[in-house]
Amino acid sequence: MKEGFNMKMLILGAAGQISKMVTELILTETDHELVLYGRNLSSRISVKDPTREVIIEGDFNDQDKLKQALIGVDIAYLNDMSSPDATQAIVEAMEESGVNYLIGANVLGIYNEVAGAFGEWNTSMVGSTATQKYLKAAEVVEQSSLDYVILRLTWLYNQTGNEDYVLTEKGESFVGAQVTREAVARLITTIIHDSDKYAKTSLGVSEPDTDWAKPSFY
């Protein structure tokens, strides 16, 4: 999708913090339309522009609801890739609906790409079982027919105005112990406006100059 092209974007898990930030950026900086998908959304989020936002309440495993949400959509963002089964359901619904571009939020460490003291700390905090779930979900996406961007996010925090990030590619060592949700939201909006550049990538996302043994907030 190129700059100047008005699109419809589906946000899966629209009540998440990053999802809300992406929604705000899309509404204030573009004319794009949004489909906001998730459980019990009516009580968790508020619509600011009814002409551009539609809420669909549903589960990630509900194929019928997913296909309803995907009608007319150009690009989708999945806020949580912790469930391989849910990720598989979403991928299948997208493939059957002809929606070809998925941005998915995953975690660092799924490829054993985090070395040194920070890698050891991260493993001790996350555990191998959780990491394996995220890896399986990533493999579902990577083995699909979709154009995708997997975002391997380091440890998250909030800081208004801090949108700084650096990217590492699959196969490179992951560097950076933290990144703001604001930066991740900015990256997502950057990707949707230059989607061809990022297609079929798995990107490590961190804040510049945070090559530490653990995040500053731990």
XYZ file of C-alpha atoms in Angstrom:
218
model
C 0.000 0.000 0.000
C 1.477 3.316 -1.004
C 1.142 6.779 0.465
C -2.040 8.431 -0.743
C -3.916 5.152 -1.117
C -6.887 4.960 1.236
C -7.205 1.476 2.642
C -9.210 -0.527 5.109
C -7.194 -2.029 7.964
C -8.282 -4.807 10.306
C -6.885 -4.681 13.841
C -7.128 -8.065 15.541
C -7.041 -7.569 19.278
C -8.112 -3.954 19.078
C -8.242 -3.390 22.848
C -4.498 -3.941 23.252
C -2.295 -0.974 24.104
C -0.359 -0.992 20.827
C -3.585 -1.531 18.875
C -5.107 1.542 20.493
C -2.035 3.602 19.607
C -2.140 2.383 15.994
C -5.839 3.237 15.853
C -5.124 6.760 17.085
C -2.331 7.281 14.535
C -4.477 6.001 11.673
C -7.393 8.229 12.635
C -5.320 11.381 13.110
C -2.799 11.002 10.275
C -4.700 9.233 7.479
C -8.128 8.794 5.936
C -7.977 4.991 6.224
C -10.906 2.960 7.520
C -10.573 0.594 10.472
C -12.223 -2.669 11.439
C -11.643 -3.242 15.150
C -11.898 -6.897 16.168
C -11.803 -8.591 19.551
C -13.756 -9.921 22.486
C -16.233 -7.682 24.320
C -14.878 -4.612 22.537
C -17.914 -2.435 23.130
C -17.037 -2.242 26.821
C -13.275 -1.927 26.268
C -12.844 0.674 23.534
C -14.757 3.687 22.276
C -15.304 4.672 18.659
C -14.115 8.186 17.872
C -15.132 8.334 14.202
C -18.163 6.170 13.354
C -17.717 6.952 9.653
C -14.320 5.219 9.642
C -14.418 2.699 12.490
C -16.417 -0.514 12.749
C -16.354 -2.816 15.780
C -16.800 -6.553 15.302
C -16.816 -8.634 18.462
C -15.446 -12.122 18.072
C -12.857 -14.713 18.966
C -9.667 -15.308 16.986
C -10.823 -18.894 16.354
C -14.246 -17.914 14.973
C -13.853 -18.357 11.226
C -17.248 -16.896 10.348
C -16.678 -13.726 12.366
C -13.132 -13.403 11.033
C -14.352 -13.643 7.442
C -17.018 -11.039 8.178
C -14.334 -8.737 9.569
C -12.087 -9.302 6.540
C -14.601 -8.094 3.935
C -12.993 -5.288 1.936
C -9.849 -5.275 4.078
C -6.444 -4.506 2.532
C -4.144 -5.243 5.468
C -4.430 -6.815 8.925
C -2.546 -6.348 12.179
C -2.532 -9.128 14.788
C -1.707 -7.781 18.241
C -0.886 -11.141 19.867
C 0.742 -14.232 18.333
C 0.852 -16.283 21.545
C -1.554 -18.926 20.199
C -0.488 -21.045 17.200
C -4.071 -22.297 16.779
C -5.547 -18.797 16.716
C -2.834 -17.647 14.325
C -3.623 -20.606 12.053
C -7.326 -19.720 12.081
C -6.562 -16.112 11.170
C -4.187 -17.107 8.367
C -6.753 -19.518 6.911
C -9.507 -16.907 7.070
C -7.256 -14.369 5.352
C -6.219 -16.792 2.605
C -9.836 -17.774 1.956
C -10.901 -14.105 1.951
C -8.155 -12.961 -0.408
C -6.578 -10.620 2.146
C -2.867 -11.058 1.625
C -0.965 -8.835 4.081
C -0.536 -9.564 7.787
C 1.543 -7.712 10.366
C 1.905 -9.800 13.523
C 3.268 -8.901 16.958
C 5.544 -11.638 18.271
C 8.378 -11.709 20.819
C 12.154 -11.734 20.757
C 14.073 -14.965 21.208
C 12.041 -17.340 19.043
C 15.054 -18.080 16.833
C 17.566 -18.169 19.733
C 18.805 -14.863 18.373
C 19.320 -13.098 21.715
C 22.869 -13.607 22.975
C 24.751 -12.785 26.155
C 23.478 -11.669 29.531
C 20.272 -10.201 28.125
C 19.507 -13.458 26.329
C 19.925 -15.392 29.571
C 17.763 -12.916 31.480
C 15.067 -12.984 28.798
C 14.929 -16.791 28.804
C 14.672 -16.850 32.593
C 11.761 -14.405 32.473
C 9.809 -15.821 29.525
C 10.557 -19.537 29.677
C 11.028 -21.969 26.813
C 7.402 -23.166 26.745
C 6.012 -19.714 25.986
C 8.761 -19.048 23.451
C 7.904 -22.271 21.603
C 4.268 -21.167 21.249
C 5.366 -17.899 19.688
C 7.768 -19.759 17.378
C 5.038 -22.123 16.197
C 2.753 -19.165 15.497
C 5.534 -17.461 13.540
C 6.088 -20.625 11.498
C 2.380 -20.759 10.642
C 2.660 -17.284 9.151
C 6.014 -17.873 7.453
C 4.750 -21.047 5.784
C 1.541 -19.404 4.553
C 0.879 -17.780 1.187
C 0.552 -14.358 2.823
C 2.790 -11.358 2.559
C 3.676 -10.868 6.197
C 5.765 -8.894 8.629
C 6.511 -10.580 11.940
C 7.584 -8.081 14.590
C 9.788 -9.683 17.258
C 9.323 -7.179 20.035
C 11.715 -6.722 22.922
C 10.457 -5.677 26.376
C 7.784 -3.009 26.128
C 7.080 0.162 28.049
C 5.228 3.434 27.461
C 6.845 6.838 26.950
C 4.888 9.555 25.184
C 6.851 11.054 22.312
C 9.502 8.321 22.163
C 9.043 6.650 18.779
C 12.665 5.584 18.266
C 13.328 2.057 17.034
C 15.968 -0.003 15.287
C 15.351 -3.172 13.289
C 17.274 -6.414 12.945
C 16.510 -9.050 10.351
C 16.033 -12.780 10.780
C 19.464 -14.377 11.059
C 21.005 -11.366 12.771
C 21.702 -11.152 16.500
C 18.999 -9.312 18.415
C 20.224 -6.175 20.172
C 18.202 -3.992 22.529
C 16.538 -4.664 25.874
C 13.506 -2.406 25.532
C 11.305 -0.409 23.176
C 8.260 1.805 23.626
C 4.810 0.797 22.503
C 4.676 4.214 20.848
C 7.651 3.245 18.673
C 6.047 -0.056 17.710
C 2.824 1.726 16.744
C 4.801 4.158 14.601
C 6.617 1.262 12.913
C 3.313 -0.423 12.089
C 1.991 2.714 10.401
C 5.279 3.011 8.503
C 4.944 -0.566 7.274
C 1.392 -0.145 5.998
C 2.462 2.823 3.880
C 5.454 0.991 2.365
C 4.263 -2.583 2.604
C 6.169 -3.931 -0.405
C 9.469 -2.982 1.238
C 8.753 -5.051 4.344
C 6.894 -8.044 2.857
C 7.955 -11.510 4.017
C 10.259 -10.293 6.777
C 10.701 -11.143 10.437
C 12.055 -8.056 12.159
C 13.556 -7.625 15.597
C 12.324 -4.349 17.093
C 14.186 -2.501 19.842
C 15.172 0.964 20.989
C 18.543 2.405 19.929
C 21.348 2.290 22.505
C 19.652 -0.162 24.865
C 22.128 -3.033 24.557
C 21.849 -3.860 28.243
C 21.617 -6.974 30.424
C 17.947 -6.211 31.129
C 15.421 -3.409 30.573
C 15.801 -0.212 32.575
C 12.448 -0.799 34.266
C 13.514 -4.121 35.843
